[in-house]
Each structure stands twice: as structure tokens, then as C-alpha cells.
PDB file of C-alpha atoms in Angstrom:
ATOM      1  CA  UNK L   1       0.000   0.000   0.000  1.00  0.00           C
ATOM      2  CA  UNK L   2       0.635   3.531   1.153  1.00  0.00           C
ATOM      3  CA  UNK L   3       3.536   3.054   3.214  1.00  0.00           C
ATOM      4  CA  UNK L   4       6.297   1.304   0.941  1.00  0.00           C
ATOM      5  CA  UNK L   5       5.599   4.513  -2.001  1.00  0.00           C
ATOM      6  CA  UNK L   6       5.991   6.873   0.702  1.00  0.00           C
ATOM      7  CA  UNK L   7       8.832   5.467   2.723  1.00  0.00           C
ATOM      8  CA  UNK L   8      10.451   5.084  -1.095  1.00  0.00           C
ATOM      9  CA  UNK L   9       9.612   8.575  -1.563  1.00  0.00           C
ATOM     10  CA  UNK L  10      11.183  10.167   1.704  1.00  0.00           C
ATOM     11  CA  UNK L  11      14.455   7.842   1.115  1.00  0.00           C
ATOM     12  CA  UNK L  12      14.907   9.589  -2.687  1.00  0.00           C
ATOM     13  CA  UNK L  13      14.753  12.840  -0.838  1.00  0.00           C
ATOM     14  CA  UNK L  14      18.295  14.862  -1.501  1.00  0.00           C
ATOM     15  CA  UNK L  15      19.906  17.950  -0.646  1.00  0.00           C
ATOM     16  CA  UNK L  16      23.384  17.611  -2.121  1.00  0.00           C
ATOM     17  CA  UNK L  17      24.371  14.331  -1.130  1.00  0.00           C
ATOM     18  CA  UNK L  18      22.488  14.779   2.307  1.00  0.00           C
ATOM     19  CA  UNK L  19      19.656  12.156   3.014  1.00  0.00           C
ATOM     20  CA  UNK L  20      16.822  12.487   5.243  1.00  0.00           C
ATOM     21  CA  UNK L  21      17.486  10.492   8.611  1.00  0.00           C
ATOM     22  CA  UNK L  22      15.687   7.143   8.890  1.00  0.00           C
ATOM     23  CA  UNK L  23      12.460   7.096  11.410  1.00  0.00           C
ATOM     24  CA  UNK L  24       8.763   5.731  11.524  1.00  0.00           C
ATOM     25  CA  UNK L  25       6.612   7.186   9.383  1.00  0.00           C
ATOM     26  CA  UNK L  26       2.972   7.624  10.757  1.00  0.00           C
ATOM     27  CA  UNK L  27       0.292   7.163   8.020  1.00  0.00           C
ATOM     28  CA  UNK L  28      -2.977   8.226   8.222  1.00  0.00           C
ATOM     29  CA  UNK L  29      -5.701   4.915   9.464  1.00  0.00           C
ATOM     30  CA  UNK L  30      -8.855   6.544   8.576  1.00  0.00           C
ATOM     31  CA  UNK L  31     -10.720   5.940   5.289  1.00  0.00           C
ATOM     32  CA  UNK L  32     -10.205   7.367   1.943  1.00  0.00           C
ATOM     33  CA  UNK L  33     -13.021   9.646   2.007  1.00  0.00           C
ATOM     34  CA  UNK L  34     -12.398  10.946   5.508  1.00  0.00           C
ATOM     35  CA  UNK L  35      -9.379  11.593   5.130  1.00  0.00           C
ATOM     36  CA  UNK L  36      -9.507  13.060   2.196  1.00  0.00           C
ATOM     37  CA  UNK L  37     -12.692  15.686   2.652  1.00  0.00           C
ATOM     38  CA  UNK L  38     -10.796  16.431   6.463  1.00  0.00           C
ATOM     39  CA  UNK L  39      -7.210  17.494   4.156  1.00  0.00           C
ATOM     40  CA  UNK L  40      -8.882  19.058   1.305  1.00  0.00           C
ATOM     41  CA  UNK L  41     -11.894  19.987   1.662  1.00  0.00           C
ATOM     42  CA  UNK L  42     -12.429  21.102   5.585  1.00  0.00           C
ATOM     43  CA  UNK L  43      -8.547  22.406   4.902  1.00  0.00           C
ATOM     44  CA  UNK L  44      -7.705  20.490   8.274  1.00  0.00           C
ATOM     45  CA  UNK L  45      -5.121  18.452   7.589  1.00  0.00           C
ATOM     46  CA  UNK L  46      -2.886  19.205  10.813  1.00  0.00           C
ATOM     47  CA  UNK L  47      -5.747  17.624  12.654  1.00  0.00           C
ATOM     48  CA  UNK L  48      -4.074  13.852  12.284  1.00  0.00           C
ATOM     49  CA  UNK L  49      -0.272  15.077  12.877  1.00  0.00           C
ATOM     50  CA  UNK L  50      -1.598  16.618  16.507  1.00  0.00           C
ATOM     51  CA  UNK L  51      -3.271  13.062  16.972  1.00  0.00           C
ATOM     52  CA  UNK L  52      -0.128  11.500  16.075  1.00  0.00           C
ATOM     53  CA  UNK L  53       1.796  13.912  18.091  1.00  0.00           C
ATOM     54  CA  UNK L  54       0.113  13.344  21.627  1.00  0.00           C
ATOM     55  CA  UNK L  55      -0.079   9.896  21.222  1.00  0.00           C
ATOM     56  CA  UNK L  56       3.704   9.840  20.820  1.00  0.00           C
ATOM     57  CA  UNK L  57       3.879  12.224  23.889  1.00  0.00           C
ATOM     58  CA  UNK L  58       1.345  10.437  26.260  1.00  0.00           C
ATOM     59  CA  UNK L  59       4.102   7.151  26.224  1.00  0.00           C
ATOM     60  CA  UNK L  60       6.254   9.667  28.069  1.00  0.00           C
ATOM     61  CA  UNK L  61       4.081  10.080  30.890  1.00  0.00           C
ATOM     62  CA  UNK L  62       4.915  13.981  32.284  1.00  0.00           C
ATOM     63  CA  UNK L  63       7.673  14.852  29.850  1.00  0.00           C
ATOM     64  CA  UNK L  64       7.513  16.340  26.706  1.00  0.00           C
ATOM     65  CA  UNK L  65       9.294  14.365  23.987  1.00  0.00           C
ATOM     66  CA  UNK L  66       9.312  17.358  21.625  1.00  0.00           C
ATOM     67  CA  UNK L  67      12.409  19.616  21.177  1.00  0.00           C
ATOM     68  CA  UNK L  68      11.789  20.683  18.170  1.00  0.00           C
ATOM     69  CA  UNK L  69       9.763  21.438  15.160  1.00  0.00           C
ATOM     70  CA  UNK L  70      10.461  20.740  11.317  1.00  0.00           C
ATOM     71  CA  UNK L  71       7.580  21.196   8.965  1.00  0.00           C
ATOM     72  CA  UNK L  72       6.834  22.125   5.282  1.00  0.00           C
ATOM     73  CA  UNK L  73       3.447  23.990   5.959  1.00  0.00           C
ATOM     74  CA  UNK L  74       1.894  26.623   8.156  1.00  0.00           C
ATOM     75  CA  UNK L  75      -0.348  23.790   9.773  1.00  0.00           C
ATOM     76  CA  UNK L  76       2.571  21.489  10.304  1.00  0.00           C
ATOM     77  CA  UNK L  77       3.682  24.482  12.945  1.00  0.00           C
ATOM     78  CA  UNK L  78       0.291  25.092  14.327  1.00  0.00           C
ATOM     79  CA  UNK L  79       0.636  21.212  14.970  1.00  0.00           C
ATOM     80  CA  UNK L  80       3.848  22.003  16.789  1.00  0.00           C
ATOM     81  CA  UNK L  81       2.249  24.001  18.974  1.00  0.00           C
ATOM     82  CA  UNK L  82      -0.632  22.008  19.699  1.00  0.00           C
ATOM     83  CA  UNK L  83       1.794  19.830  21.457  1.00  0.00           C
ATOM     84  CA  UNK L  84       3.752  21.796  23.733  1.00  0.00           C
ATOM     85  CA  UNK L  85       6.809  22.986  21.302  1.00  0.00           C
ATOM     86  CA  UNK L  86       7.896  26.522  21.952  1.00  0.00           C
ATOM     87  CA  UNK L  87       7.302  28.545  19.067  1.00  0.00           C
ATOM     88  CA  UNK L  88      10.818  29.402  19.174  1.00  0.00           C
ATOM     89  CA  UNK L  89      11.978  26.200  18.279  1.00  0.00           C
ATOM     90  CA  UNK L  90       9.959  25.950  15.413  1.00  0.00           C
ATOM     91  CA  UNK L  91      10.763  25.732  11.638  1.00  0.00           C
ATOM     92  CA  UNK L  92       9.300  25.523   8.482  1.00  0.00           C
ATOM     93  CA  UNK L  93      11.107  24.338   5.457  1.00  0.00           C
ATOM     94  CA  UNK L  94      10.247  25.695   2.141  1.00  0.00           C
ATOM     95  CA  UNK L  95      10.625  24.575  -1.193  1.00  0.00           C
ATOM     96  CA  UNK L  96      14.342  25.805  -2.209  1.00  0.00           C
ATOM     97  CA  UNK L  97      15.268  23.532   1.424  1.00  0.00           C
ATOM     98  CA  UNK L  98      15.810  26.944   3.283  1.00  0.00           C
ATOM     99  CA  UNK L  99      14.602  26.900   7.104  1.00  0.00           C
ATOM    100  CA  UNK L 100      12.650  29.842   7.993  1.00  0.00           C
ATOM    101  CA  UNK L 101      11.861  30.121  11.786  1.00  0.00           C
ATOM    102  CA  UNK L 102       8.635  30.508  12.954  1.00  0.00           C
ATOM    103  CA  UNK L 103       8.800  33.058  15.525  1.00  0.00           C
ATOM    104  CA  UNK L 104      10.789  35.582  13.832  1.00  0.00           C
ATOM    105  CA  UNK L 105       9.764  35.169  10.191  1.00  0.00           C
ATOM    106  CA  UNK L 106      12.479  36.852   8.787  1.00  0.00           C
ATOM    107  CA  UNK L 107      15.022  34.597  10.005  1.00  0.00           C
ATOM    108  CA  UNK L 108      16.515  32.168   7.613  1.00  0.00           C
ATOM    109  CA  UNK L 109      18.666  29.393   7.622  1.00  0.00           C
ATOM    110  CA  UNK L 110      19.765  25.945   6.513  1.00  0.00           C
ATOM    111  CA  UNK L 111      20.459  22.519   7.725  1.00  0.00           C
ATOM    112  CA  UNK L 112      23.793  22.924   7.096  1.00  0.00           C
ATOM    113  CA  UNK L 113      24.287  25.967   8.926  1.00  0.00           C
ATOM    114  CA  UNK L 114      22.028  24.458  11.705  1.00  0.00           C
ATOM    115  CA  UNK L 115      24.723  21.744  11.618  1.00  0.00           C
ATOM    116  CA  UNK L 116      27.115  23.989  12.554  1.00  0.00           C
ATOM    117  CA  UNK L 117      25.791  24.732  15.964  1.00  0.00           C
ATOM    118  CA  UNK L 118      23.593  21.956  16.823  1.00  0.00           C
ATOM    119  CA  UNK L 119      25.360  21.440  19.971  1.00  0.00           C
ATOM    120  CA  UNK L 120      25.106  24.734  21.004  1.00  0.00           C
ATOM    121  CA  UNK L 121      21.223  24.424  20.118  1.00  0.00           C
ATOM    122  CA  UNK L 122      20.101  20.906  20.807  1.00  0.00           C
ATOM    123  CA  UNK L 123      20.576  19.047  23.931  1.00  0.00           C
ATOM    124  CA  UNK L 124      23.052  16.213  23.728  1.00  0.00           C
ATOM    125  CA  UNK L 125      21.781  12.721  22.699  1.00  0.00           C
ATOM    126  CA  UNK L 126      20.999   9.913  25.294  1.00  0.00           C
ATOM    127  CA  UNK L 127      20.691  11.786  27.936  1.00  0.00           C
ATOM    128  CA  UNK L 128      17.825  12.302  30.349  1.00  0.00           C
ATOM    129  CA  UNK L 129      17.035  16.049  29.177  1.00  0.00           C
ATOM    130  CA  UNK L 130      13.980  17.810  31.045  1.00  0.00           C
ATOM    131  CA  UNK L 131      13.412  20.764  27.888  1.00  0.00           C
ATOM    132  CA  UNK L 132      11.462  22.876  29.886  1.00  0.00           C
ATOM    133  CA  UNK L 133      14.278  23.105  32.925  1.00  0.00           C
ATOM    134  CA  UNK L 134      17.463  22.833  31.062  1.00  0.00           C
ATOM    135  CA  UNK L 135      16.639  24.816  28.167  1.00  0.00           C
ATOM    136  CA  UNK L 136      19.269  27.574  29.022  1.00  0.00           C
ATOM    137  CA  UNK L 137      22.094  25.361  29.124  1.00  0.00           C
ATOM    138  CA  UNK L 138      21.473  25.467  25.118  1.00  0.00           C
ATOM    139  CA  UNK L 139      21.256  29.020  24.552  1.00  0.00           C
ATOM    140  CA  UNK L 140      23.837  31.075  23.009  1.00  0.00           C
ATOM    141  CA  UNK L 141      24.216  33.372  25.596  1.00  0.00           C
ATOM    142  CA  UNK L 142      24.879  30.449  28.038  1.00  0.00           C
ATOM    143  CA  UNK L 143      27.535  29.102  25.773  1.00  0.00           C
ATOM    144  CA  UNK L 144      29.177  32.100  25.372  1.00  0.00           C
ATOM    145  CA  UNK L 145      29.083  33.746  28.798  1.00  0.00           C
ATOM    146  CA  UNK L 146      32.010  33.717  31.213  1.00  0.00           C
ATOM    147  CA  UNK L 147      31.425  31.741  34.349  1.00  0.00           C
ATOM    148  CA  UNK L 148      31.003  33.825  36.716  1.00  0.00           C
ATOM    149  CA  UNK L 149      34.150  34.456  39.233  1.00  0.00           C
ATOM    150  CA  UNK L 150      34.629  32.603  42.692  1.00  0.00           C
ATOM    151  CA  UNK L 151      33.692  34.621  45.718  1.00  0.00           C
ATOM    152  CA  UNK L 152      35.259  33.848  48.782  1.00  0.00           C
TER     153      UNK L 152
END
């Protein structure tokens, strides 16, 4: 069905020689005909990705899974949202590949420059990470600051 074209789809995906990472992909259990008059023709479609989303948060109890926010549509962000992701950590990716953020607008970026600093952005891998405590560990002006002198 459905899943094989799309997961062949997402794996031809390019951007230089840059692949998209592999992961489940969630597809979309309701009927034809539901699901198509709730995407096209109620103009809903963000309504399944929020499902999606909170059932992938309620298997972490109290925390929030979510760090972050990649999308290729307005609703994808609203979906975002919906879940608990800061608006400042939310992007949308446009045709051309560029990353706009969501909060600012203007801003504009890539993956590759994202690269660049996604350990100055992202908390570290395999750790136990509490976003909503340790969030300013992450921030630039964290990273950059001076600790702050002994006092004796």
C-alpha cells in the first residue's frame, strides 16, 4: 500500500548528497473519504499530525518528547504548537530547502548551517534532558558567557 511509495519517496529525498534520517513514518488509518474531505476539503489536515503527536507524547508520561519542530506547511507548525513545542523552536522548510523560523519570520537558515551549531542548540543525545528546565544550558548566551568568578 501507502507506506512502501511513501517510505520510497522520503528515502529519494536529496539535498546535495544529504539524506533524510531514517524514522517511523505515521500514516494516516482513517478511510479514503475521511481523510480526504478532512485534508482538502475542511482544509484540516494538521488535525491527524496533533493526533499523532500526543499519542507519541502520552508514552512519556509527564515529559515532553518534543524539542523541536520541522515542517513544510503553516499547519505542520500550528501542529507544533498544539503539542507543547515553543514557538521558538519551530521551523518551516520551504521549497528551495531553506529553514525559515517561525517566531521571527524573517530569520533564515539551513540545515547545514544548523549543523554547525547543533550542539550549542540541541541538547546532547541519550541523555535524560527535562526541555522545559534545562533549556538555558542550550542558549547562546549560556555558551558564550564567562562563568562567573569565585567569591570567597
Amino acid at each position: 500500500g501507502q507506506a512502501s511509495i511513501t517510505k520510497d519517496y522520503l528515502q529519494s529525498v536529496k539535498q546535495g548528497d544529504v539524506c533524510l534520517p531514517d524514522g517511523p513514518i505515521f500514516l494516516n488509518p482513517d478511510s479514503l473519504y475521511y481523510a480526504f474531505r478532512r485534508e482538502v476539503i475542511d482544509r484540516n489536515p494538521e488535525e491527524f499530525k496533533i493526533r499523532c503527536l500526543k499519542d507519541i507524547h502520552t508514552i512519556f508520561e509527564e515529559k515532553n518528547p518534543f524539542f523541536a519542530g520541522y515542517g513544510n506547511r503553516p499547519n505542520d507548525a500550528f501542529a507544533y504548537r498544539a503539542v507543547g513545542i515553543p514557538v521558538s523552536r519551530i521551523f518551516t522548510i520551504n521549497p528551495a530547502g531553506e529553514l525559515r523560523h517561525e517566531l521571527t519570520q524573517t530569520f533564515q537558515t539551513s540545515y547545514t548551517e544548523q549543523d554547525t551549531m547543533v550542539d550549542q542548540v540541541f541538547p546532547p543525545v541519550g541523555t535524560l534532558f527535562d526541555p522545559e528546565v534545562k533549556i538555558q544550558e542550550f542558549s547562546s548566551f549560556c555558551f558564550w558567557r564567562e562563568p562567573l568568578a569565585e567569591i570567597e
